[in-house]
C-alpha positions as a Markdown table, in Angstrom:
| # | Residue | x | y | z |
|---|---|---|---|---|
| 1 | Met | 8.6 | 14.7 | 28.7 |
| 2 | Asn | 12.0 | 13.3 | 29.3 |
| 3 | Arg | 13.4 | 11.9 | 26.0 |
| 4 | Leu | 16.6 | 10.5 | 27.3 |
| 5 | Met | 16.7 | 6.7 | 27.1 |
| 6 | Lys | 17.6 | 5.1 | 30.5 |
| 7 | Pro | 20.7 | 3.1 | 30.0 |
| 8 | Pro | 20.6 | -0.6 | 31.0 |
| 9 | Pro | 22.3 | -1.4 | 34.4 |
| 10 | Asp | 26.0 | -2.3 | 34.3 |
| 11 | Arg | 25.4 | -6.0 | 34.7 |
| 12 | Val | 23.0 | -6.0 | 31.8 |
| 13 | Arg | 25.1 | -3.7 | 29.6 |
| 14 | Ala | 28.1 | -6.0 | 30.2 |
| 15 | Gln | 26.3 | -8.7 | 28.3 |
| 16 | Leu | 26.9 | -6.8 | 24.9 |
| 17 | Arg | 29.2 | -8.7 | 22.4 |
| 18 | Gln | 29.2 | -11.8 | 24.8 |
| 19 | Pro | 28.3 | -15.2 | 23.8 |
| 20 | Val | 24.6 | -16.0 | 24.1 |
| 21 | Ala | 25.8 | -18.9 | 26.3 |
| 22 | Thr | 26.8 | -16.4 | 29.1 |
| 23 | Leu | 23.2 | -15.0 | 29.5 |
| 24 | Asp | 21.8 | -15.6 | 32.9 |
| 25 | Thr | 18.5 | -17.5 | 33.0 |
| 26 | Pro | 15.6 | -16.9 | 32.5 |
| 27 | Ala | 16.3 | -14.3 | 29.8 |
| 28 | Leu | 14.1 | -13.1 | 26.9 |
| 29 | Val | 16.0 | -13.4 | 23.7 |
| 30 | Ile | 15.4 | -12.2 | 20.1 |
| 31 | Asp | 17.0 | -14.1 | 17.1 |
| 32 | Leu | 17.9 | -10.9 | 15.2 |
| 33 | Asp | 18.5 | -12.8 | 12.0 |
| 34 | Ala | 15.0 | -14.4 | 12.1 |
| 35 | Leu | 13.5 | -11.1 | 13.3 |
| 36 | Glu | 14.9 | -9.1 | 10.3 |
| 37 | Arg | 13.8 | -11.8 | 7.9 |
| 38 | Asn | 10.4 | -11.3 | 9.2 |
| 39 | Val | 10.5 | -7.6 | 8.8 |
| 40 | Gln | 11.8 | -7.9 | 5.3 |
| 41 | Arg | 8.9 | -10.4 | 4.3 |
| 42 | Met | 6.2 | -8.0 | 5.7 |
| 43 | Ala | 7.8 | -5.1 | 4.0 |
| 44 | Ala | 7.8 | -6.9 | 0.8 |
| 45 | Phe | 4.2 | -7.9 | 1.1 |
| 46 | Ala | 3.0 | -4.4 | 2.0 |
| 47 | Lys | 4.9 | -3.1 | -1.1 |
| 48 | Gln | 3.6 | -5.8 | -3.4 |
| 49 | His | 0.1 | -5.0 | -2.3 |
| 50 | Lys | 0.4 | -1.4 | -2.1 |
| 51 | Ile | -1.0 | -1.3 | 1.5 |
| 52 | Arg | 0.3 | 0.7 | 4.4 |
| 53 | Trp | 1.5 | -1.2 | 7.4 |
| 54 | Arg | 1.5 | 0.2 | 10.9 |
| 55 | Pro | 2.9 | -2.6 | 13.3 |
| 56 | His | 1.3 | -2.9 | 16.7 |
| 57 | Gly | 3.6 | -1.7 | 19.6 |
| 58 | Lys | 1.7 | -3.6 | 22.2 |
| 59 | Ala | 3.5 | -6.6 | 20.9 |
| 60 | His | 7.1 | -5.3 | 21.2 |
| 61 | Lys | 6.6 | -2.3 | 23.7 |
| 62 | Ser | 10.0 | -1.0 | 22.4 |
| 63 | Ala | 10.7 | 2.5 | 20.8 |
| 64 | Asp | 14.0 | 1.0 | 19.4 |
| 65 | Ile | 12.0 | -1.6 | 17.5 |
| 66 | Ala | 9.3 | 0.7 | 16.5 |
| 67 | Leu | 11.8 | 3.0 | 15.0 |
| 68 | Ser | 13.6 | 0.1 | 13.2 |
| 69 | Leu | 10.2 | -0.9 | 11.6 |
| 70 | Met | 9.6 | 2.6 | 10.4 |
| 71 | Gln | 13.1 | 2.6 | 8.8 |
| 72 | Ala | 11.9 | -0.6 | 7.0 |
| 73 | Gly | 8.8 | 1.2 | 5.6 |
| 74 | Ala | 6.2 | 1.1 | 8.3 |
| 75 | Val | 4.2 | 4.4 | 8.5 |
| 76 | Gly | 4.3 | 4.5 | 12.4 |
| 77 | Ala | 3.0 | 2.5 | 15.3 |
| 78 | Cys | -0.1 | 1.4 | 16.9 |
| 79 | Val | -0.7 | 1.2 | 20.7 |
| 80 | Gln | -3.4 | 0.3 | 22.9 |
| 81 | Lys | -2.7 | 2.4 | 25.8 |
| 82 | Thr | -1.9 | 6.2 | 26.5 |
| 83 | Ser | 1.1 | 5.2 | 28.6 |
| 84 | Glu | 2.4 | 3.1 | 25.7 |
| 85 | Ala | 1.9 | 6.0 | 23.5 |
| 86 | Glu | 4.0 | 8.1 | 25.8 |
| 87 | Ala | 6.7 | 5.6 | 26.1 |
| 88 | Leu | 7.1 | 5.3 | 22.4 |
| 89 | Ala | 7.1 | 9.1 | 22.0 |
| 90 | Asn | 9.7 | 9.4 | 24.6 |
| 91 | Gly | 11.8 | 7.1 | 22.4 |
| 92 | Leu | 11.4 | 9.6 | 19.5 |
| 93 | Val | 8.6 | 7.7 | 17.7 |
| 94 | Asn | 6.5 | 10.5 | 16.2 |
| 95 | Asp | 3.6 | 8.9 | 14.3 |
| 96 | Ile | 1.4 | 6.9 | 16.8 |
| 97 | Tyr | -2.1 | 5.7 | 16.8 |
| 98 | Ile | -4.0 | 4.8 | 19.9 |
| 99 | Ser | -6.1 | 2.1 | 18.4 |
| 100 | Asn | -8.4 | 1.9 | 21.4 |
| 101 | Glu | -10.8 | 4.2 | 23.3 |
| 102 | Val | -9.7 | 6.6 | 26.0 |
| 103 | Ile | -12.5 | 8.0 | 28.2 |
| 104 | Asp | -10.9 | 9.1 | 31.6 |
| 105 | Arg | -10.7 | 12.8 | 31.6 |
| 106 | Pro | -7.3 | 13.2 | 33.2 |
| 107 | Lys | -5.9 | 10.6 | 30.8 |
| 108 | Leu | -7.4 | 12.6 | 27.9 |
| 109 | Leu | -5.4 | 15.6 | 29.1 |
| 110 | Arg | -2.4 | 13.4 | 28.6 |
| 111 | Val | -3.6 | 12.4 | 25.1 |
| 112 | Ala | -3.9 | 16.2 | 24.3 |
| 113 | Arg | -0.6 | 17.0 | 25.6 |
| 114 | Leu | 1.0 | 14.1 | 23.7 |
| 115 | Ala | -0.8 | 15.3 | 20.5 |
| 116 | His | 0.7 | 18.9 | 20.8 |
| 117 | Leu | 4.2 | 17.5 | 21.5 |
| 118 | Leu | 4.0 | 15.3 | 18.4 |
| 119 | Ala | 2.5 | 18.0 | 16.3 |
| 120 | Ala | 5.2 | 20.5 | 17.4 |
| 121 | Glu | 7.9 | 17.9 | 16.1 |
| 122 | Arg | 6.1 | 17.3 | 12.8 |
| 123 | Gly | 4.5 | 14.1 | 14.0 |
| 124 | Arg | 0.9 | 13.0 | 14.4 |
| 125 | Leu | -1.2 | 11.3 | 17.1 |
| 126 | Ala | -4.5 | 9.6 | 16.2 |
| 127 | Ile | -7.0 | 7.7 | 18.3 |
| 128 | Ala | -10.1 | 5.5 | 18.0 |
| 129 | Val | -13.5 | 6.4 | 19.3 |
| 130 | Asp | -16.9 | 4.6 | 19.6 |
| 131 | Ser | -19.3 | 6.9 | 21.3 |
| 132 | Leu | -20.4 | 10.5 | 21.1 |
| 133 | Glu | -19.2 | 10.8 | 24.8 |
| 134 | Gly | -15.9 | 9.8 | 23.7 |
| 135 | Val | -15.7 | 12.4 | 20.9 |
| 136 | Gln | -17.0 | 15.2 | 23.2 |
| 137 | Arg | -14.5 | 14.3 | 26.1 |
| 138 | Leu | -11.7 | 14.4 | 23.7 |
| 139 | Ala | -12.5 | 17.7 | 22.2 |
| 140 | Ala | -13.1 | 19.1 | 25.6 |
| 141 | Ala | -9.7 | 17.8 | 26.8 |
| 142 | Ile | -7.8 | 19.4 | 24.0 |
| 143 | Glu | -9.7 | 22.8 | 24.6 |
| 144 | Arg | -9.0 | 22.5 | 28.4 |
| 145 | Phe | -5.3 | 21.8 | 27.7 |
| 146 | Glu | -4.9 | 24.7 | 25.2 |
| 147 | Thr | -6.6 | 27.0 | 27.7 |
| 148 | Glu | -4.6 | 26.0 | 30.7 |
| 149 | Thr | -1.3 | 26.0 | 29.0 |
| 150 | Asp | -1.7 | 28.3 | 26.2 |
| 151 | Gly | -0.8 | 25.4 | 24.1 |
| 152 | Ser | -2.3 | 26.4 | 20.8 |
| 153 | Asp | 0.3 | 26.7 | 18.0 |
| 154 | Pro | -0.1 | 29.5 | 15.7 |
| 155 | Ala | 1.2 | 27.6 | 12.8 |
| 156 | Met | -1.6 | 25.1 | 13.3 |
| 157 | Val | -4.4 | 27.7 | 13.1 |
| 158 | Gly | -7.0 | 26.2 | 10.8 |
| 159 | Glu | -5.5 | 22.8 | 11.0 |
| 160 | Ser | -6.8 | 19.8 | 13.0 |
| 161 | Leu | -4.6 | 18.4 | 16.0 |
| 162 | Met | -5.7 | 14.8 | 15.9 |
| 163 | Asp | -7.0 | 12.1 | 13.6 |
| 164 | Val | -9.9 | 10.2 | 14.9 |
| 165 | Phe | -11.0 | 6.9 | 13.7 |
| 166 | Val | -14.5 | 5.5 | 14.3 |
| 167 | Glu | -14.3 | 2.0 | 15.4 |
| 168 | Ile | -16.9 | -0.3 | 14.3 |
| 169 | Asp | -17.6 | -3.8 | 15.6 |
| 170 | Val | -16.8 | -6.2 | 12.7 |
| 171 | Gly | -17.5 | -9.3 | 14.7 |
| 172 | Gln | -15.3 | -9.6 | 17.8 |
| 173 | Gly | -18.0 | -8.2 | 20.1 |
| 174 | Arg | -15.6 | -6.0 | 22.1 |
| 175 | Cys | -15.4 | -2.3 | 21.5 |
| 176 | Gly | -16.9 | -0.5 | 18.4 |
| 177 | Val | -20.2 | 0.8 | 17.4 |
| 178 | Glu | -22.7 | -1.3 | 15.2 |
| 179 | Pro | -21.6 | -0.7 | 11.4 |
| 180 | Gly | -23.7 | 1.6 | 9.5 |
| 181 | His | -25.7 | 4.6 | 10.8 |
| 182 | Ala | -24.1 | 4.7 | 14.2 |
| 183 | Ala | -20.7 | 5.3 | 12.6 |
| 184 | Val | -22.3 | 8.1 | 10.7 |
| 185 | Ala | -23.5 | 9.8 | 13.9 |
| 186 | Leu | -19.9 | 9.7 | 15.3 |
| 187 | Ala | -18.4 | 11.3 | 12.1 |
| 188 | Val | -21.0 | 14.1 | 12.3 |
| 189 | Glu | -19.9 | 14.7 | 15.8 |
| 190 | Ile | -16.1 | 14.7 | 15.0 |
| 191 | Ala | -16.8 | 17.4 | 12.2 |
| 192 | Arg | -18.1 | 19.6 | 14.9 |
| 193 | His | -14.8 | 20.1 | 16.5 |
| 194 | Ser | -12.1 | 21.8 | 14.6 |
| 195 | Ala | -9.3 | 20.1 | 16.5 |
| 196 | Leu | -10.5 | 16.7 | 15.2 |
| 197 | Arg | -10.2 | 15.2 | 11.7 |
| 198 | Phe | -12.4 | 12.1 | 10.8 |
| 199 | Ala | -9.6 | 9.9 | 9.5 |
| 200 | Gly | -11.6 | 6.7 | 8.7 |
| 201 | Leu | -12.7 | 3.4 | 10.1 |
| 202 | Gln | -10.9 | 1.2 | 12.9 |
| 203 | Ala | -12.0 | -2.3 | 11.9 |
| 204 | Tyr | -9.9 | -5.0 | 13.8 |
| 205 | His | -11.2 | -8.6 | 14.3 |
| 206 | Gly | -9.2 | -10.0 | 17.1 |
| 207 | Gly | -11.0 | -13.4 | 17.2 |
| 208 | Ala | -10.1 | -13.9 | 13.5 |
| 209 | Gln | -6.4 | -14.0 | 14.3 |
| 210 | His | -6.5 | -17.5 | 15.9 |
| 211 | Val | -9.2 | -19.2 | 13.8 |
| 212 | Arg | -7.0 | -22.1 | 12.8 |
| 213 | Gly | -8.2 | -22.9 | 9.3 |
| 214 | Val | -7.7 | -20.7 | 6.5 |
| 215 | Ala | -11.0 | -21.1 | 4.9 |
| 216 | Glu | -12.7 | -20.5 | 8.1 |
| 217 | Arg | -10.6 | -17.3 | 8.6 |
| 218 | Gln | -11.5 | -16.1 | 5.2 |
| 219 | Gly | -15.1 | -16.5 | 5.9 |
| 220 | Val | -14.8 | -14.4 | 9.0 |
| 221 | Ile | -12.9 | -11.6 | 7.2 |
| 222 | Glu | -15.3 | -11.6 | 4.3 |
| 223 | Gln | -18.1 | -10.9 | 6.7 |
| 224 | Ala | -16.1 | -8.1 | 8.3 |
| 225 | Ala | -15.4 | -6.6 | 4.9 |
| 226 | Arg | -19.3 | -6.5 | 4.2 |
| 227 | Ala | -19.7 | -4.6 | 7.4 |
| 228 | Ile | -17.1 | -2.2 | 6.4 |
| 229 | Arg | -18.5 | -1.7 | 2.9 |
| 230 | Arg | -22.0 | -1.0 | 4.3 |
| 231 | Thr | -20.7 | 1.6 | 6.7 |
| 232 | Arg | -18.4 | 3.3 | 4.1 |
| 233 | Asp | -21.4 | 3.5 | 1.7 |
| 234 | Gln | -23.5 | 5.2 | 4.4 |
| 235 | Leu | -20.8 | 7.6 | 5.4 |
| 236 | Glu | -20.3 | 8.5 | 1.9 |
| 237 | Ala | -24.0 | 9.0 | 1.2 |
| 238 | Ala | -23.9 | 11.4 | 4.2 |
| 239 | Gly | -21.2 | 13.3 | 2.7 |
| 240 | Tyr | -18.2 | 12.0 | 4.6 |
| 241 | Glu | -15.5 | 10.5 | 2.6 |
| 242 | Val | -13.6 | 7.6 | 4.4 |
| 243 | Pro | -9.9 | 8.3 | 4.0 |
| 244 | Leu | -8.6 | 5.1 | 5.3 |
| 245 | Val | -9.8 | 1.6 | 6.9 |
| 246 | Thr | -7.2 | 0.4 | 9.4 |
| 247 | Gly | -7.1 | -3.0 | 11.1 |
| 248 | Gly | -5.9 | -6.4 | 10.5 |
| 249 | Gly | -3.5 | -8.7 | 12.4 |
| 250 | Thr | -0.8 | -11.3 | 12.0 |
| 251 | Gly | -3.3 | -14.2 | 11.5 |
| 252 | Ser | -5.4 | -12.4 | 8.8 |
| 253 | Phe | -3.8 | -9.6 | 7.2 |
| 254 | Ala | -3.3 | -11.3 | 3.8 |
| 255 | Leu | -7.0 | -12.0 | 3.7 |
| 256 | Glu | -7.8 | -8.3 | 4.7 |
| 257 | Ala | -5.5 | -7.1 | 2.0 |
| 258 | Ala | -7.0 | -9.2 | -0.6 |
| 259 | Thr | -10.5 | -7.6 | -0.1 |
| 260 | Gly | -9.3 | -4.2 | -1.3 |
| 261 | Val | -11.3 | -2.7 | 1.7 |
| 262 | Trp | -8.4 | -2.2 | 4.1 |
| 263 | Gly | -5.9 | 0.3 | 3.4 |
| 264 | Glu | -3.7 | -0.2 | 6.3 |
| 265 | Met | -2.8 | -3.3 | 8.4 |
| 266 | Gln | -1.8 | -3.6 | 12.1 |
| 267 | Pro | -0.1 | -6.8 | 12.6 |
| 268 | Gly | 2.5 | -6.8 | 15.5 |
| 269 | Ser | 3.1 | -10.5 | 16.5 |
| 270 | Phe | 4.5 | -11.4 | 12.9 |
| 271 | Leu | 7.8 | -10.2 | 14.4 |
| 272 | Phe | 8.1 | -13.1 | 17.0 |
| 273 | Met | 5.5 | -15.7 | 15.9 |
| 274 | Asp | 4.6 | -17.1 | 19.3 |
| 275 | Ala | 3.5 | -20.6 | 19.8 |
| 276 | Asp | -0.2 | -19.8 | 19.5 |
| 277 | Tyr | 0.2 | -18.2 | 16.1 |
| 278 | Gly | 2.4 | -21.3 | 15.2 |
| 279 | Arg | -0.8 | -23.4 | 15.6 |
| 280 | Asn | -2.5 | -21.6 | 12.8 |
| 281 | Asp | -2.7 | -23.4 | 9.4 |
| 282 | Ala | -0.5 | -21.6 | 7.1 |
| 283 | Asp | -2.0 | -19.3 | 4.6 |
| 284 | Pro | -0.2 | -19.6 | 1.2 |
| 285 | Ala | -1.0 | -16.0 | 0.5 |
| 286 | Gln | 0.8 | -14.8 | 3.5 |
| 287 | Pro | 4.5 | -14.6 | 4.0 |
| 288 | Ala | 6.1 | -17.6 | 6.2 |
| 289 | Phe | 7.3 | -16.0 | 9.3 |
| 290 | Glu | 9.9 | -17.6 | 11.8 |
| 291 | His | 9.8 | -17.8 | 15.6 |
| 292 | Ser | 12.4 | -15.2 | 16.7 |
| 293 | Leu | 11.4 | -14.6 | 20.5 |
| 294 | Phe | 12.6 | -17.2 | 22.9 |
| 295 | Val | 12.9 | -17.6 | 26.8 |
| 296 | Lys | 16.4 | -19.0 | 27.5 |
| 297 | Thr | 16.2 | -21.3 | 30.6 |
| 298 | Gln | 18.2 | -23.9 | 32.3 |
| 299 | Val | 17.4 | -27.3 | 33.9 |
| 300 | Met | 17.9 | -26.9 | 37.6 |
| 301 | Ser | 16.6 | -30.2 | 38.9 |
| 302 | Arg | 16.0 | -33.7 | 37.4 |
| 303 | Gly | 13.7 | -36.7 | 38.4 |
| 304 | Tyr | 13.6 | -40.0 | 36.8 |
| 305 | Asp | 10.5 | -38.9 | 34.5 |
| 306 | Arg | 11.0 | -35.2 | 34.5 |
| 307 | Ala | 13.4 | -32.3 | 34.2 |
| 308 | Ile | 12.7 | -28.9 | 35.9 |
| 309 | Cys | 13.7 | -25.6 | 34.4 |
| 310 | Asp | 13.9 | -22.2 | 36.0 |
| 311 | Ala | 11.4 | -20.4 | 33.8 |
| 312 | Gly | 7.9 | -20.3 | 35.2 |
| 313 | His | 4.9 | -17.9 | 34.9 |
| 314 | Lys | 7.0 | -15.0 | 35.9 |
| 315 | Ser | 9.0 | -15.4 | 32.8 |
| 316 | His | 6.3 | -16.0 | 30.1 |
| 317 | Ala | 2.5 | -15.6 | 29.8 |
| 318 | Val | 0.2 | -18.5 | 29.9 |
| 319 | Asp | -3.1 | -17.1 | 28.7 |
| 320 | Ser | -2.7 | -18.7 | 25.3 |
| 321 | Gly | -1.2 | -22.0 | 26.6 |
| 322 | Met | 2.0 | -23.2 | 27.9 |
| 323 | Pro | 5.2 | -22.4 | 25.8 |
| 324 | Arg | 6.5 | -24.8 | 23.2 |
| 325 | Val | 10.1 | -26.2 | 23.7 |
| 326 | His | 12.5 | -25.5 | 20.8 |
| 327 | Ser | 14.1 | -28.5 | 19.7 |
| 328 | Leu | 17.3 | -27.1 | 18.1 |
| 329 | Gly | 17.6 | -30.3 | 16.3 |
| 330 | Arg | 17.5 | -32.7 | 19.1 |
| 331 | Val | 15.8 | -36.1 | 18.7 |
| 332 | Gly | 12.5 | -36.3 | 20.7 |
| 333 | Asp | 10.3 | -33.6 | 21.7 |
| 334 | Leu | 9.8 | -32.2 | 25.2 |
| 335 | Val | 6.5 | -31.1 | 26.7 |
| 336 | Tyr | 6.3 | -28.1 | 29.1 |
| 337 | Ser | 3.8 | -28.2 | 31.8 |
| 338 | Asn | 2.8 | -25.9 | 34.6 |
| 339 | Gly | 5.4 | -25.8 | 37.5 |
| 340 | Gly | 4.3 | -22.5 | 39.1 |
| 341 | Asp | 5.8 | -19.2 | 39.3 |
| 342 | Glu | 9.5 | -20.1 | 39.1 |
| 343 | His | 9.5 | -23.6 | 37.6 |
| 344 | Gly | 8.5 | -25.4 | 34.3 |
| 345 | Ile | 8.1 | -29.1 | 34.3 |
| 346 | Leu | 9.5 | -30.8 | 31.3 |
| 347 | Arg | 8.6 | -34.4 | 30.2 |
| 348 | Ala | 9.4 | -36.4 | 27.1 |
| 349 | Ala | 6.6 | -36.6 | 24.6 |
| 350 | Asp | 7.5 | -40.2 | 24.1 |
| 351 | Ala | 7.7 | -42.8 | 26.9 |
| 352 | Asp | 11.4 | -43.6 | 26.1 |
| 353 | Gly | 12.1 | -40.0 | 24.9 |
| 354 | Trp | 15.2 | -37.9 | 25.8 |
| 355 | Leu | 15.3 | -35.7 | 28.9 |
| 356 | Pro | 17.8 | -33.1 | 29.5 |
| 357 | Glu | 20.5 | -33.1 | 32.3 |
| 358 | Ile | 21.0 | -30.7 | 35.1 |
| 359 | Gly | 22.6 | -27.5 | 33.8 |
| 360 | Glu | 21.5 | -27.9 | 30.2 |
| 361 | Thr | 20.1 | -24.9 | 28.4 |
| 362 | Leu | 16.8 | -25.0 | 26.7 |
| 363 | Trp | 14.8 | -22.6 | 24.6 |
| 364 | Leu | 11.0 | -21.8 | 25.1 |
| 365 | Ile | 8.8 | -20.3 | 22.4 |
| 366 | Pro | 6.1 | -18.3 | 24.5 |
| 367 | Gly | 2.6 | -19.0 | 24.0 |
| 368 | His | 1.7 | -15.3 | 23.8 |
| 369 | Cys | 4.5 | -12.8 | 22.8 |
| 370 | Asp | 2.7 | -9.6 | 24.0 |
| 371 | Pro | 2.2 | -10.2 | 27.7 |
| 372 | Thr | 5.5 | -12.2 | 27.8 |
| 373 | Ile | 7.5 | -9.2 | 26.8 |
| 374 | Asn | 5.7 | -7.1 | 29.3 |
| 375 | Leu | 7.4 | -9.3 | 32.0 |
| 376 | His | 10.7 | -8.4 | 31.1 |
| 377 | Asp | 12.9 | -5.3 | 31.5 |
| 378 | Gln | 14.9 | -5.9 | 28.3 |
| 379 | Met | 15.3 | -8.3 | 25.4 |
| 380 | Phe | 18.7 | -9.5 | 24.3 |
| 381 | Gly | 19.2 | -9.4 | 20.6 |
| 382 | Val | 21.5 | -12.3 | 19.5 |
| 383 | Arg | 23.2 | -12.5 | 16.2 |
| 384 | Gly | 24.5 | -15.8 | 14.7 |
| 385 | Gly | 21.8 | -18.1 | 16.2 |
| 386 | Leu | 20.7 | -19.5 | 19.6 |
| 387 | Gln | 23.5 | -22.0 | 20.1 |
| 388 | Asp | 26.6 | -20.1 | 19.0 |
| 389 | Gly | 25.3 | -16.5 | 18.7 |
| 390 | Val | 26.6 | -13.3 | 20.3 |
| 391 | Val | 24.6 | -10.6 | 22.0 |
| 392 | Glu | 24.4 | -7.6 | 19.5 |
| 393 | Arg | 21.8 | -5.3 | 21.0 |
| 394 | Ile | 20.0 | -4.8 | 24.4 |
| 395 | Ile | 16.6 | -3.7 | 23.6 |
| 396 | Pro | 14.7 | -2.0 | 26.6 |
| 397 | Val | 11.0 | -2.8 | 27.0 |
| 398 | Asp | 10.2 | 1.0 | 27.3 |
| 399 | Ala | 6.4 | 0.3 | 27.8 |
| 400 | Arg | 6.8 | -2.6 | 30.3 |
| 401 | Gly | 3.8 | -2.0 | 32.8 |
| 402 | Ala | 2.2 | 0.7 | 30.5 |
| 403 | Val | -1.4 | -0.4 | 31.1 |
| 404 | Ser | -3.1 | 3.0 | 31.7 |
């Protein structure tokens, strides 16, 4: 695996130390000051509540950011895809959890290869399973890889190669076995394979993240916690200790931490706080996070009742709704509406409201940060604010297009 970071093209690299005003549009920009405050608040929360945090790399898709989060106290990174794990490992991230099922046999050989690579560098790879077939295919892939490559490490004799979490469905209705006895059967199967270690339970409720009201979110999380407790009790009764319960997201992690059931949380969007998360009612038990991810755009056309900017669907994801226009202190709100692949239509929220002129810069808060970042090759880290700041970092999106 090539571990050399590909340098940005000269045109992109030339933006370093330049005013943010010089960035071509559309551009994906991180307000580094806001981002770092978000990280500090999350680190302080985790320390106060004595809970591990493993931020989800599917949000930022960047080895650079993953490493900076680990320096701030995160135990490692989560990903959803094998190719995301490979991209982060290629950037020297050495503690990675694929919090998703992998079933394809050729892909599982890549998982086995990556597990050996990380183990050789004193790192660790973990994965989630929710079927007997998944456990058996994973164990077979490791055995096949070691047979074909003579990849067994004498130093690891008697030790497991991979941590395996059993995913239970705590209410989302997506992946995961039913809580209770079905999880016990998977723990039994994991124990049959010396290369695998039962590491605990994957318990993530994605639907809870965008339940707007705090009381309603709390009700969903309490129901999930009951399912976990029931599963844990049955596992322990069968002789299987549950070392860790991992899960939780940006919309619910404070509620999950308060239950005492989860030992590790996986929020990723807290770094950026997209427009959709901004619509949640604030939980007073949770740190207040700031918007730090923006699409810089420019007005390219102007009508009597609208302005047209150059950031359309190719610049930001719309699965969670249209972006919100960041006011930057201006009087009067603008509303962004669908203009197609290359255009955004901006209208004043009020009949007599302000409209920007041709050439003016605007800043969009994406509706959903994860797929927005996946549309860009790099993010420009700006220090000193969006209006007067300077480009301090160019952050490659290492796992752009890593969907396999």
